[in-house]
Structure formats: C-alpha cells, structure tokens
XYZ file of C-alpha atoms in Angstrom:
767
model
C 88.824 31.563 59.726
C 87.194 32.762 62.951
C 83.510 31.001 63.517
C 82.302 34.139 64.943
C 80.723 35.472 61.525
C 78.370 37.348 61.071
C 74.008 35.707 60.362
C 73.784 37.054 56.979
C 77.864 36.363 56.571
C 77.364 32.738 57.340
C 73.995 32.122 54.896
C 75.196 33.797 52.251
C 78.695 31.076 53.178
C 75.956 28.467 53.577
C 74.272 29.376 50.003
C 77.115 30.278 48.400
C 78.587 26.440 48.312
C 75.502 24.509 48.196
C 74.002 25.982 44.625
C 73.758 25.658 42.049
C 76.138 22.930 42.963
C 77.983 21.300 45.790
C 80.977 22.258 46.840
C 83.472 24.573 45.363
C 85.603 22.406 42.696
C 85.002 19.681 39.758
C 86.768 18.278 37.175
C 86.862 19.433 33.837
C 88.811 17.113 30.509
C 91.058 18.794 29.805
C 91.094 17.081 25.687
C 88.572 17.027 23.200
C 86.131 13.405 23.345
C 83.642 14.420 21.141
C 83.445 11.069 18.631
C 84.982 7.438 19.118
C 88.638 7.995 17.646
C 88.705 10.679 21.221
C 87.496 8.131 22.905
C 89.943 6.391 21.506
C 92.781 8.056 22.190
C 91.720 8.968 25.248
C 91.318 5.311 27.027
C 91.501 2.223 24.747
C 93.523 1.009 23.098
C 95.023 4.345 22.907
C 96.286 5.058 27.070
C 98.425 1.681 26.383
C 100.730 3.659 24.087
C 101.006 6.489 27.066
C 101.346 3.215 29.427
C 103.637 1.958 27.808
C 106.140 5.225 27.500
C 105.251 5.755 30.883
C 107.541 2.218 31.899
C 109.675 2.283 29.198
C 109.922 5.747 31.845
C 108.523 7.375 34.750
C 109.504 10.875 33.747
C 106.847 10.882 30.955
C 104.415 11.152 33.609
C 104.687 14.852 33.318
C 103.832 15.166 29.648
C 101.336 12.155 29.457
C 99.708 13.135 32.467
C 98.511 15.632 34.973
C 100.759 14.491 37.731
C 103.295 17.198 36.768
C 100.591 20.161 37.941
C 98.578 18.743 40.463
C 99.448 18.582 44.273
C 97.288 17.443 46.974
C 95.774 19.427 50.021
C 96.544 16.225 52.487
C 94.459 17.098 56.967
C 92.988 15.104 59.225
C 91.713 18.695 59.943
C 93.099 18.782 63.472
C 94.655 22.506 63.827
C 91.914 24.164 61.910
C 92.972 27.719 61.122
C 90.271 29.454 64.691
C 88.777 26.348 64.749
C 90.569 24.109 65.966
C 90.008 19.840 65.857
C 87.154 19.827 63.643
C 88.013 16.314 61.288
C 88.784 15.121 58.470
C 84.817 15.746 57.582
C 84.634 19.159 59.113
C 87.131 20.230 56.810
C 86.663 20.059 53.747
C 85.485 23.069 52.306
C 88.178 24.887 54.027
C 90.846 22.357 51.810
C 88.468 22.502 48.297
C 88.504 26.260 49.430
C 92.779 25.978 49.248
C 92.376 24.058 45.820
C 90.817 27.000 44.550
C 93.449 29.373 45.843
C 96.345 27.172 44.019
C 94.180 26.970 40.397
C 93.465 30.766 40.986
C 96.438 32.235 41.414
C 98.819 29.305 39.698
C 96.725 27.043 37.159
C 97.733 24.599 39.841
C 95.183 21.475 39.380
C 94.255 20.255 42.997
C 92.336 17.344 44.550
C 91.850 17.910 48.270
C 92.057 14.970 50.542
C 91.250 14.648 54.064
C 92.639 11.541 56.080
C 90.273 9.719 58.956
C 93.023 9.158 61.036
C 95.645 10.800 63.770
C 98.189 8.421 64.364
C 101.504 9.713 62.005
C 102.231 5.700 61.770
C 99.001 5.058 59.505
C 99.029 9.540 58.237
C 102.829 8.867 57.105
C 101.181 5.288 55.130
C 98.679 6.645 53.454
C 100.351 10.322 52.539
C 103.407 8.352 51.040
C 102.091 5.498 48.935
C 99.717 8.334 47.365
C 103.543 9.719 45.799
C 102.522 8.017 41.769
C 99.834 10.419 40.957
C 101.205 13.479 42.547
C 103.533 16.259 41.886
C 103.329 18.137 45.200
C 101.979 17.459 48.455
C 101.119 20.406 50.726
C 99.740 19.704 54.337
C 97.372 21.370 56.109
C 95.876 21.324 59.698
C 97.703 19.693 61.132
C 98.557 20.105 64.578
C 102.311 20.414 66.536
C 103.799 18.537 67.336
C 102.034 15.954 65.070
C 102.742 18.356 61.706
C 106.614 18.803 62.717
C 106.799 14.743 62.504
C 104.127 14.243 59.891
C 106.750 16.519 57.035
C 109.835 15.368 58.992
C 109.043 11.204 57.733
C 107.484 11.932 54.607
C 110.481 14.837 53.098
C 112.470 11.641 53.778
C 110.184 8.572 52.091
C 108.844 10.104 49.675
C 110.774 12.364 46.025
C 108.111 14.901 45.402
C 107.874 18.508 47.468
C 106.218 18.044 50.385
C 104.988 21.498 51.981
C 103.236 22.235 55.672
C 102.399 25.928 54.942
C 100.516 26.651 58.142
C 104.896 26.114 58.970
C 106.868 27.315 55.816
C 104.672 29.304 53.602
C 103.589 31.826 56.670
C 107.142 31.617 57.375
C 108.663 32.265 54.415
C 106.101 35.794 54.621
C 107.383 36.556 57.963
C 110.880 36.152 56.920
C 110.700 39.288 54.194
C 108.956 41.334 56.639
C 111.778 40.769 58.883
C 114.647 42.061 56.745
C 112.749 44.183 55.031
C 111.492 45.850 58.456
C 115.456 45.579 59.703
C 116.325 47.109 56.048
C 113.601 50.662 57.411
C 115.333 50.824 60.951
C 118.993 50.589 59.773
C 119.545 47.202 62.286
C 121.077 43.450 61.447
C 118.666 40.610 61.934
C 122.034 38.883 63.185
C 121.769 41.137 65.909
C 118.058 41.099 66.448
C 116.424 40.364 69.874
C 113.396 38.548 68.685
C 110.797 37.225 71.380
C 108.002 35.095 69.517
C 104.119 34.910 71.847
C 103.368 31.269 70.524
C 105.466 27.741 70.101
C 102.219 25.990 67.637
C 104.294 24.955 63.899
C 103.965 28.281 62.585
C 106.434 30.602 65.064
C 108.937 27.720 64.853
C 108.795 27.802 61.800
C 109.506 31.533 60.627
C 112.585 31.141 63.561
C 113.885 28.364 62.779
C 113.912 30.785 59.266
C 114.591 33.136 60.415
C 118.258 31.035 61.437
C 118.399 30.045 58.633
C 118.725 33.496 57.462
C 120.809 34.901 59.701
C 119.869 35.469 62.882
C 121.484 33.590 65.799
C 119.100 31.756 68.406
C 120.480 33.221 71.632
C 118.814 36.324 70.859
C 115.777 34.822 70.059
C 112.568 34.253 73.289
C 109.450 32.586 73.348
C 105.896 32.461 74.732
C 102.859 30.514 74.758
C 100.619 30.282 77.046
C 102.496 28.639 80.084
C 105.019 30.870 79.707
C 108.949 31.937 78.680
C 110.229 28.701 77.551
C 113.394 28.330 79.700
C 116.084 25.517 80.339
C 114.308 22.977 82.673
C 110.316 24.048 81.866
C 108.596 21.031 81.769
C 105.319 22.504 80.961
C 104.102 21.748 77.554
C 107.799 20.997 76.282
C 109.053 19.564 73.532
C 112.339 18.865 70.900
C 111.076 21.477 69.063
C 110.218 24.036 71.285
C 113.473 23.076 73.802
C 115.391 24.244 71.119
C 114.231 27.696 71.649
C 114.495 27.443 75.432
C 117.024 29.964 77.171
C 119.033 29.749 80.847
C 117.046 32.429 82.270
C 114.846 33.548 84.726
C 111.867 34.626 83.296
C 109.186 33.686 82.920
C 106.409 36.263 81.563
C 106.098 38.201 78.423
C 106.965 41.236 80.298
C 109.982 40.381 81.362
C 111.240 39.430 77.346
C 109.440 41.749 75.680
C 112.043 44.685 76.632
C 113.944 46.313 74.613
C 113.003 43.908 71.998
C 113.617 44.625 68.484
C 110.495 41.445 67.100
C 107.687 40.671 67.879
C 106.083 37.794 66.329
C 102.082 37.442 67.558
C 101.144 34.244 66.422
C 98.857 33.645 69.726
C 95.467 35.909 70.531
C 94.345 38.877 70.589
C 95.873 41.610 72.932
C 99.324 39.221 73.932
C 100.160 42.557 73.018
C 99.854 45.224 75.617
C 100.405 48.422 74.809
C 103.708 49.400 77.440
C 104.614 45.907 76.781
C 104.936 47.933 73.743
C 106.514 51.310 74.536
C 109.287 48.896 76.387
C 109.902 47.425 72.848
C 114.657 49.524 71.094
C 112.960 51.910 69.075
C 111.857 51.543 65.035
C 110.223 48.012 66.926
C 108.758 45.408 64.199
C 105.169 44.419 65.995
C 103.945 40.719 63.676
C 99.932 40.369 65.214
C 99.506 37.133 63.175
C 96.276 36.634 65.812
C 93.496 35.653 63.201
C 90.189 37.621 63.694
C 92.102 40.065 67.066
C 95.941 40.372 66.604
C 97.808 40.621 69.942
C 97.677 44.325 69.520
C 95.539 46.366 66.843
C 97.451 48.037 64.486
C 96.131 52.148 65.282
C 96.645 51.548 69.169
C 100.107 50.300 68.479
C 101.208 53.193 66.125
C 99.626 55.642 69.050
C 102.130 53.837 71.912
C 105.190 53.922 69.440
C 104.613 55.944 66.606
C 108.182 54.892 64.954
C 106.200 51.129 64.869
C 106.187 49.446 61.754
C 103.182 47.290 61.911
C 101.723 43.137 59.769
C 98.568 41.360 60.669
C 97.276 39.114 59.057
C 94.324 41.099 58.115
C 93.895 42.668 55.357
C 92.487 45.615 56.449
C 95.558 46.704 56.962
C 98.601 47.246 55.574
C 101.302 44.679 55.479
C 98.926 41.597 55.335
C 100.974 38.125 56.099
C 99.142 35.775 54.002
C 100.066 32.427 52.801
C 98.486 32.952 49.383
C 101.359 35.783 48.809
C 103.127 32.162 49.261
C 101.796 28.700 48.499
C 101.427 29.069 44.805
C 103.866 30.229 43.509
C 106.367 27.821 45.620
C 105.105 24.877 44.197
C 104.904 26.860 40.398
C 108.197 26.961 40.736
C 108.291 23.359 42.315
C 105.945 21.251 39.687
C 107.693 23.326 36.556
C 111.279 22.390 37.332
C 109.840 18.408 38.755
C 111.743 19.154 41.949
C 111.633 16.429 44.239
C 111.650 18.387 46.852
C 111.036 22.254 48.567
C 114.503 22.885 50.385
C 116.249 25.543 52.369
C 117.589 27.350 48.976
C 114.129 26.582 47.377
C 112.909 28.726 51.009
C 114.984 31.545 51.200
C 114.567 32.169 47.269
C 110.670 32.931 47.583
C 112.406 35.177 50.689
C 114.047 37.533 48.583
C 112.150 37.918 46.515
C 108.820 38.637 47.773
C 111.042 40.898 50.096
C 112.381 42.517 46.911
C 109.311 43.279 45.139
C 107.987 45.032 48.418
C 110.961 47.583 47.056
C 110.561 47.840 44.019
C 108.832 50.641 42.099
C 105.408 49.984 40.982
C 105.026 49.290 36.915
C 103.135 52.557 35.087
C 100.421 50.495 35.211
C 99.493 49.267 38.123
C 100.071 52.723 39.353
C 97.055 53.984 36.872
C 95.511 51.026 37.978
C 95.767 52.208 41.358
C 94.989 56.455 40.862
C 98.834 56.816 41.315
C 98.521 56.530 44.302
C 100.488 53.024 44.755
C 102.722 52.226 47.906
C 106.209 51.893 48.230
C 107.813 50.905 49.995
C 107.939 52.074 53.779
C 107.258 50.991 56.972
C 103.505 50.458 55.949
C 104.768 48.028 52.377
C 107.234 45.854 54.047
C 105.311 43.750 52.033
C 103.931 43.449 48.018
C 100.029 43.225 48.668
C 98.238 39.616 47.843
C 97.642 40.146 44.713
C 99.913 42.120 43.646
C 100.260 39.737 39.835
C 103.769 40.412 39.654
C 104.625 37.544 42.664
C 103.788 34.762 40.416
C 106.263 36.506 37.653
C 109.033 36.743 40.659
C 109.033 34.141 43.075
C 108.404 31.009 40.943
C 110.487 30.866 38.241
C 113.148 31.714 42.005
C 112.210 28.885 42.879
C 112.509 27.538 40.305
C 116.008 28.260 39.376
C 116.974 27.360 43.408
C 115.789 24.134 42.594
C 118.048 23.059 39.964
C 120.771 25.017 41.552
C 121.108 23.377 44.276
C 120.152 19.436 42.580
C 116.402 18.718 42.997
C 115.251 19.050 39.469
C 114.630 16.739 37.413
C 113.337 18.760 34.616
C 115.240 22.807 34.065
C 114.050 25.390 32.340
C 116.049 26.451 29.264
C 114.866 29.331 28.952
C 113.559 31.581 31.446
C 112.202 35.120 29.622
C 109.641 32.255 28.136
C 109.933 31.036 31.342
C 108.529 34.749 32.356
C 106.467 35.017 29.368
C 104.425 32.840 30.639
C 104.123 33.675 33.419
C 103.261 36.837 33.148
C 99.939 35.901 30.015
C 98.814 33.768 33.073
C 98.862 36.329 35.064
C 95.789 38.746 33.264
C 93.747 34.597 32.510
C 93.246 34.795 36.252
C 89.793 36.549 36.864
C 92.205 38.363 39.209
C 91.240 41.565 37.168
C 88.868 43.324 39.353
C 91.775 43.346 42.044
C 93.391 46.850 40.879
C 89.978 48.531 41.163
C 88.232 47.123 44.179
C 91.587 47.726 45.626
C 91.576 51.146 44.522
C 87.709 52.095 45.195
C 88.967 51.453 48.884
C 90.769 54.347 48.814
C 87.960 56.956 48.959
C 84.338 55.918 48.691
C 82.544 57.700 46.707
C 78.402 58.050 47.050
C 77.008 55.306 43.736
C 72.872 56.365 43.838
C 71.357 52.557 42.520
C 68.218 54.162 40.390
C 66.627 50.857 41.516
C 67.029 50.505 44.672
C 64.280 48.161 45.433
C 65.986 45.325 43.201
C 66.995 42.226 45.407
C 70.986 42.523 43.286
C 71.118 45.635 44.490
C 70.181 46.145 49.274
C 73.043 42.957 47.866
C 74.970 44.726 46.462
C 75.061 47.528 48.866
C 75.646 45.652 52.435
C 78.993 44.350 49.823
C 80.177 47.642 48.793
C 79.878 48.540 52.178
C 81.446 44.854 53.719
C 84.080 45.598 51.082
C 84.557 49.492 52.038
C 83.802 50.656 48.517
C 81.257 52.654 48.040
C 78.217 54.272 50.467
C 74.795 53.346 48.570
C 72.499 55.875 48.019
C 68.955 53.769 47.125
C 66.046 54.930 45.289
C 63.385 53.083 46.634
C 60.419 53.333 49.159
C 61.737 52.958 52.243
C 59.149 51.015 53.581
C 59.873 47.950 50.823
C 63.295 48.240 50.791
C 62.991 47.250 54.356
C 61.158 44.339 53.765
C 63.263 43.237 51.929
C 66.141 43.668 53.623
C 64.286 41.544 55.776
C 63.168 38.659 53.771
C 66.351 38.445 51.910
C 68.140 38.027 55.748
C 70.609 41.311 54.793
C 71.407 42.828 58.541
C 72.135 46.703 56.007
C 70.060 49.396 58.317
C 68.568 52.298 56.344
C 69.730 55.439 57.191
C 72.555 53.945 59.156
C 73.912 52.163 56.923
C 73.565 54.107 53.783
C 71.406 57.400 52.263
C 67.425 56.404 51.280
C 65.614 58.891 48.366
C 61.873 58.478 48.374
C 60.921 59.118 45.044
C 57.184 59.313 46.639
C 58.532 62.568 49.876
C 62.201 63.450 49.150
C 62.306 67.291 49.729
C 64.167 67.886 46.732
C 61.927 67.381 44.612
C 61.673 71.540 43.669
C 65.188 71.632 43.555
C 64.851 67.723 40.931
C 62.139 68.890 39.315
C 63.805 72.120 38.129
C 66.856 71.217 38.108
C 65.416 68.287 34.981
C 63.690 71.817 33.104
C 67.203 73.061 32.609
C 68.241 70.275 30.776
C 64.994 69.153 29.558
C 62.336 72.228 28.326
C 64.097 73.394 24.489
C 62.709 68.840 23.983
C 59.757 69.735 24.512
C 59.013 69.554 27.752
C 56.767 71.244 30.326
C 56.661 71.523 34.086
C 53.143 69.574 34.696
C 55.789 66.852 32.714
C 59.205 66.914 34.496
C 57.519 67.053 38.364
C 55.317 63.486 36.408
C 59.628 62.366 34.835
C 60.790 62.899 38.610
C 58.952 61.582 40.768
C 58.298 58.305 38.197
C 61.959 57.616 36.467
C 63.962 56.744 38.626
C 67.465 56.779 36.019
C 66.208 60.211 35.944
C 66.092 60.973 40.014
C 69.646 59.207 39.803
C 71.136 61.952 36.808
C 69.430 64.548 38.556
C 71.126 63.620 42.088
C 74.691 63.211 40.670
C 74.123 66.290 38.723
C 73.318 68.406 41.323
C 76.120 66.363 43.779
C 74.080 65.034 46.256
C 76.388 61.580 44.654
C 79.393 60.724 42.714
C 78.202 58.117 40.527
C 75.425 55.590 39.766
C 74.151 53.038 38.287
C 70.860 51.906 36.503
C 68.938 49.203 34.513
C 68.112 46.349 36.153
C 64.747 46.709 34.569
C 63.973 48.928 31.212
C 65.205 49.313 27.946
C 69.354 49.941 27.577
C 68.290 53.211 25.088
C 65.753 54.571 27.449
C 67.993 54.441 30.959
C 70.199 56.114 28.500
C 68.086 59.232 26.573
C 68.008 60.795 30.812
C 71.652 60.031 31.265
C 71.657 62.167 27.847
C 69.402 64.728 28.265
C 71.016 65.341 32.251
C 74.678 64.640 32.538
C 75.572 65.194 28.243
C 78.671 63.472 27.487
C 82.282 64.398 28.271
C 84.260 67.173 27.061
C 84.697 66.773 23.103
C 83.088 63.883 23.341
C 81.283 62.844 20.223
C 78.361 59.720 21.611
C 77.914 57.325 24.051
C 79.126 53.905 23.518
C 80.443 50.663 25.114
C 83.067 48.573 25.993
C 81.829 45.445 27.730
C 84.517 42.894 28.951
C 84.113 39.276 29.677
C 86.528 36.852 31.524
C 87.135 33.879 30.313
C 89.721 31.374 31.639
C 92.148 33.285 28.190
C 92.109 36.196 30.728
C 89.880 39.432 30.407
C 88.392 40.084 27.276
C 86.704 43.542 25.742
C 84.589 44.570 23.146
C 83.054 47.674 21.759
C 80.438 49.352 21.008
C 78.268 46.445 22.286
C 74.491 48.806 23.133
C 74.891 52.179 21.767
C 76.062 52.920 17.405
C 74.005 51.081 15.232
C 76.597 51.380 12.110
C 79.301 53.275 13.733
C 81.753 56.159 11.772
C 84.804 56.622 11.121
C 85.584 58.827 13.677
C 83.237 57.479 16.423
C 85.113 53.930 15.716
C 87.717 56.198 16.974
C 86.774 57.592 19.493
C 85.705 54.502 21.202
C 88.346 52.566 20.756
C 90.690 55.848 22.642
C 88.373 55.694 25.021
C 88.180 51.964 26.094
C 92.204 51.681 26.161
C 91.877 54.308 28.166
C 88.934 52.183 30.866
C 91.267 49.510 30.163
C 94.107 50.581 31.511
C 92.168 51.166 34.710
C 92.436 47.541 35.379
C 96.143 47.483 35.796
C 96.572 45.969 31.700
C 97.996 47.560 28.201
C 95.665 48.165 25.856
C 95.632 45.304 22.569
C 93.223 47.002 19.985
C 92.348 45.512 17.002
C 89.391 46.224 14.123
C 87.237 43.221 13.897
C 86.209 42.625 10.158
C 86.194 40.220 7.346
C 88.264 41.132 5.373
C 92.570 41.133 6.726
C 94.527 44.071 6.359
C 93.464 44.925 2.834
C 91.861 41.103 2.289
C 88.746 43.207 0.285
C 87.417 46.841 -0.261
C 84.018 46.770 0.984
C 82.405 49.479 3.007
C 82.438 47.527 6.127
C 85.942 46.930 5.414
C 87.294 50.886 4.510
C 86.072 52.069 7.708
C 88.096 49.990 10.081
C 90.487 50.178 8.102
C 90.526 53.878 8.137
C 89.690 54.009 11.917
C 92.375 52.012 12.783
C 95.163 55.112 10.630
C 92.808 57.415 13.163
C 93.563 56.393 16.303
C 97.330 55.777 15.339
C 96.915 59.128 14.372
C 94.684 60.654 17.004
C 97.085 58.426 19.760
C 100.571 56.748 18.990
C 101.334 55.488 21.861
C 98.208 53.207 21.955
C 99.290 49.335 20.242
C 96.396 48.566 17.569
C 95.506 46.851 14.825
C 93.638 46.270 12.244
C 91.044 46.054 10.319
C 91.014 41.567 11.075
C 90.180 38.386 11.133
C 89.500 37.545 14.350
C 91.095 34.130 14.706
C 94.096 37.237 13.920
C 93.573 39.430 16.551
C 94.978 36.262 19.088
C 97.284 33.554 17.078
C 99.884 35.857 16.780
C 102.432 33.419 15.090
C 99.947 33.736 12.134
C 100.263 36.990 12.005
C 103.754 36.459 12.088
C 103.941 34.025 8.974
C 101.347 36.204 6.769
C 101.372 40.058 7.977
C 105.154 40.179 9.863
C 104.532 44.192 9.469
C 101.437 43.916 11.554
C 101.723 46.479 14.539
C 100.126 43.954 17.553
C 102.280 42.166 19.928
C 100.894 38.774 21.672
C 96.681 38.615 21.902
C 94.509 41.744 21.596
C 92.733 42.217 24.421
C 89.648 45.536 22.419
C 87.510 44.018 19.447
C 86.336 46.779 18.777
C 83.123 45.512 15.629
C 82.316 47.302 12.838
C 78.287 48.018 13.947
C 76.235 46.819 16.746
C 75.003 43.791 15.460
C 78.332 42.431 15.264
C 79.330 43.100 18.910
C 76.233 42.787 20.347
C 75.839 39.292 19.185
C 79.865 38.103 19.363
C 79.759 39.739 23.257
C 76.202 37.536 23.590
C 77.223 34.783 23.183
C 80.597 34.666 24.526
C 78.828 35.604 27.533
C 76.533 32.405 27.549
C 79.637 29.743 27.578
C 80.501 27.814 30.417
C 83.228 29.538 33.049
C 83.151 32.536 31.156
C 82.052 35.960 33.667
C 80.644 39.859 31.927
C 81.556 42.573 33.998
C 79.527 45.875 32.274
C 78.456 47.645 29.890
C 80.817 50.418 31.051
C 78.779 53.472 29.959
C 81.998 55.541 27.762
C 81.273 58.904 26.289
C 79.609 60.666 29.764
C 79.681 63.736 31.272
C 79.391 62.127 34.910
C 79.801 58.545 36.142
C 76.736 56.142 34.728
C 76.479 52.583 34.116
C 73.314 51.289 32.517
C 73.569 47.116 33.515
C 70.621 44.940 31.939
C 68.217 42.975 33.121
C 70.410 39.992 33.410
C 73.014 41.025 36.271
C 73.608 39.863 38.770
C 74.292 40.904 42.170
C 78.374 40.444 42.018
C 77.664 42.177 38.510
C 76.455 45.829 40.628
C 79.154 44.890 43.059
C 81.656 45.216 40.550
C 80.700 47.769 38.092
C 80.002 48.941 41.436
C 84.142 49.219 42.192
C 84.709 50.463 38.455
C 82.502 53.730 38.893
C 83.120 54.147 41.962
C 86.602 54.657 40.369
C 85.496 56.308 37.669
C 84.288 59.368 40.684
C 87.874 58.810 42.387
C 89.533 59.493 38.484
C 87.429 61.203 37.221
C 85.769 59.972 33.185
C 88.311 59.159 30.615
C 89.240 62.157 28.501
C 89.798 61.939 24.080
C 93.460 61.136 23.981
C 93.371 63.705 21.657
C 90.785 64.526 18.248
C 89.920 61.774 17.238
C-alpha cells in the first residue's frame, strides 16, 4: 500500500472515500422493518424469545444473530503496509478496505475496530472481551514482534478463530507457490535451501509454515537489515527470529544466497542483485514480494536467469502473491463450521487447495472468458489469479473439512455437495463479473475511439483505461477543449502522448472519411455536400468511419443525444454482421443476487419470433464472455401454455426455435418472471421444465417490457448497470446512454476491447 501514488490517483482516492457519503461501509438490516409487527419481532417484546433461546443453548447465537457470519478486523495501526506506524485513526480506511474485501469475495460481514493501544496486555484484554460479538478475529497491521505475542495470547484465551492475516495469509499463498515451484523444478521441499530477506511477521510465518510442510530448519537462512541471523547475534533479535539463527560465519545476503533453491523476499526493493541470482541453484524460485518495487524486477530476473520462476506482490506480473487469495475463504470455511480456531491443519488444507487449483485445467467457460488463452500450470502460473472464481469453491470446503477432521468444528457440514452449490451461487452474486473481461482486455489492448471525446466521463474513463492497460483510447474532440478539461479535472493523461485526438475541424483524413461515408450512404439520398457536413459535425459518424477504415478497433458513443440516431449512423456506416437480421441490445444489471441480462432493451419495438431467437442466441454468446453459463428464460404473462395470446404464442415459438438452432443452450419459456428465478416452484408446478437454477438472461416480448424492467431494476439501490451492449453489428460498436457514469464507460471499454480481440458473436445457427 505505497504512499508514493500519483497526484491524480490521490485526488481520485480522496474523492472516492469522501463522496457521496464518507467511508466504504454501512450497516444494513437483513430483516423487514415495515410495520409494527416487524418492530415487535425485531426488538421488544419479540427479541426476548431469541435471547431465551441463546440462554438455553449458546450455540443458538449462530442461528439467531449475525455472529456466525461476523468478523472483526482489528488493528492498532502500528505496521500499516507501505505506511508504517500511522496510528489507529489513520489506519481506519485500510481496515474498512479489508472489510469490503471480506464482503465482496466471501459474503462475510465485518466490523472494523481500531484500538488506540500499543500495550500488549491491554490490547489483548480489549480484544478478548469482544468474543461474544464475533465469529472470528482478523488481526491486521500490528508490528512485530508484538503481533506474535498478541496472536498467541488471544488464541489461548478465545474460542473463536484468531488469524493474523499479515502472517498467515501471506504464508499460505507463499507455501502454495513453493510447493508448485518445487514441482516444476523437480525438487523436494525437504532438500531445498531457502534464503529469506526480511524477518518480520510475514517472513517468519512463511518459514514456519514451510517447515510444517516438510522444509528443514537447517536448510533455511534468514537475513534482515542487520544481515544474516546467526547464532550469537544480539542486535535486533527476539525469540521468534532466534529460532532461525544458524551457526555460520556468513554475514550478508550475498554470503548465503549461493546454491539457494528458493529466495523469499519480504524486505525492500532491489535487495536481490543480478549477480546474487546468478549464484542460485538451477531453476530457482524467487518470491520478490516487496511492494511497490520487488527485491528484483521480473524482467531483470528473467534476463539474468532464463530458468527462474518468479512471484511478486504486483498485479501487473504473473504469479501475484495477494492475501485476498486466501483470507476471505479461510474465514468462510471456518465460520461455516463454527470453528473454534484456525489451526495448522486448516492452513495446510488451504495451501494444498490453492496449489491444486493452479494445476487444474481452466473450465471451458473460464477459458472462453479469457479468450481461450487462460494460462496452464507452469512457471508463469504457479498460483491462481486472485480473481479466479473457483478459489472460494476449493478453499472454503477444504478448510471446513480440515476443521471438522481436526476437531475444532462445532457445526459440521453434513452435505458438502449442497455446501459447494451454495458457494457456487455466491460466485455469480459477488459483483466480480467484469473481472474476466478486464483480464482478457489486458492481454491485447485495442484502439477504442470515443465519439464524445470532450465529455468528462470519457476523459476519466480514458485515464482509467490507460492505467489499467485495457485499451488505447482515441478521442474525437477539439484538442484545445480536451486539454482544458483535462487540466480542469486534474487528470494526468496527455493528448498526443497517451492517446490520439481526432479533431473534427481539421483532421487530415477528412476527405477520405467523406468518400467512405458517401460509399455507404449515397443510395439513402445523401449528396456529396451533405456527406461533407455530416462527417464534419457528427462525432458518431467519425467514430464509425474510423472503425470501418481500420483506424480504430472498436467504438463507443451515445453519451449525448438519442439512441436511435446513433444507431442509424452505425447501421449506415458499419452495417450488420453476416447472417444477422437486425441489431438488438443486451443490458446487464449486477444485483446482490447476481448478474442479470435483459434483452432487447433499446432497439426492437415488437420483435418477431425470428428476431427474438436471434437476439437470445447472440446474447448467449455475449454472456459466455463473462465466464457465465447462459440460462435463458423467455418471459410472458403466460406460463407454459396457460394463455394463447399473440405474445404468449410468440414467446413459445421463439423458445422452440432457439432450441432447434442452438440445442446446447439452456432455454425455457414462455414463463412468468418469478418462475425464471424459483427452481423449487418450477420443479413443483412444471417438473418437465428444462431450465435449471436461476435464469440469467431474460428475453422480453417487446421493447416496452424490456426497457421498463431494465430502468426499474437499474434504479434499485445497489444495482450496477452495464451497457447497453449492442449486438449484431459488423464491428465492435456500442451506444451508451446519457445517464452512464465514467465507471460505466470503463466497463464498456473493456467489453468492446474483448469483442475486438475475439470478433463479434456469430449466430450459432439459422434462427
């Protein structure tokens, strides 16, 4: 968490934390409070029943209160990553951030607690008295060696999991990387020489966990700011560090690094010199985890030793060691069985689950989501990506099972298949749906032209696209206006250096663009004079022409003006993809319950059977890009033949046509809206239904139904809209709406880039 961030990122972060309301978290009731009876149940007098139940059986607290899914993130702010001893008040934004990660990745609720105390006894007393409130304690950013003593004492005093993530989260991921690195190198952990640079909480926890997995203490050498930890050293020593003291005359890192199989860096940038790396054993594993500058940069390491395997803590290199790979899922498994501790067996289970997941071949859906280029196990894929959706599916059950087998589970899981199914449903409710799109976009950024290049939202989106490495922006606008607005908004991007500007008033390609436009529009009554005027004054036309002529790979427009007018320009210049009857749109809403796609929200007023089937098939192709298995429901006022109105018949026939044209798709209809989400109801009332689980693509009978549904859902609290996604165009083109945010522009930029990489979705079969 480095403090040397850019000025514009700093300004953006301050705005993010302060607006529209301070902070990153809130407390939301989970039960209705809409009438007097609800209040009587929630508080007096009804709450007494829950209290009595807990008095009779304390285990009922996990059923009657939020305790079983509530973790405390607790810190005194003495060792905040990258910032040091900044104190508990300044550490609060970090703890709130940790709370957000727990919620986002594992649906765990968190109270962050900042304790103004550096005395070990008092700190432990404060935390221990909180045990009735929480199901687990996550200690965070507490300096060594006090953190060791605090965790040891609390684990002995408390009957809930106590987990110092700075130690054990890092250790679990490092251990998984080391196991897999030894596998790739054909070495045994028990024989590996391990050299550590850094002797803080994380480094020592990593070494202790590796020893419990089979590494030999006599093969481990530790160095810190004073040099080698050796027997008899007195400076900067404590009992935890002294356990690794070696009887050696070596005094500096360069003395102990020769023939090392593993370098573990949790120290400072540039510590591992190329000449040191040269002396390591064949196929060395380097974990250079200092942030933001690793102990050695990966490109330098590979030039120095082509056989090196390297992990860092950075997201812009393969093999990222990120604690979010671990801590949410450790607690998820522990809480779900009511564990009284997180023990060594549970940590081992997490290590092996992470290591095994790196070996696992990506699923078909995941591979498609990453453009068919998901990395297979090897030197650049020793550990999974932090955004691998299967992490929770593998780690949480493994940890839960280990808790049960080691005797610390108070609520054992009886049906692990049902448990995994519940976790699987959460994966697609987590709001991480855009991650596969962004990951794929980063593999080969494309040129995206923005018609409204002077708009603040586009400028902010362009900066994010450049920072994220997902696109090469091209902005249509007057250069002096673009620059003035960049200055006004405090952005750091530079026209001409970071992105291209197309000036509609003087671009040298103007004549060529006019000629191209005439070729596509003269049979629509457009004269040469009219063509010149349109190309000069219509940014969407310019963007479409740039795309058509190969000056861009994708386009985005629609932040100003009417949707249908933008579509007319795209229809004229780009036209339809081969075999497609007409354009349609797919709108994505990310809700707490998951991702929901609705079609057609903007184009077809009263689509025919053929158009509905085509839209559904093309929509399924788009949904697969997100790593989601399409489940299509065709909605109607009629349920499986209960009415024979024209729209009911239309939807019924469209479902049949989709099944015939794309038999591999899961599709059902016509049906009521509630039936699309209630599998139990369908099983009870319509047992022959071919739809399983919850539908994620809703095909509406007409534009009114689709647009009204989308706008209502979009207005609900917590709903995140993405789109509309234009489908059917010959080239990647998207028309947004005037209400779109800068974040929405970024999301659609990533999707447009992936389309440009992969091509627009083909029609699966003649629909």
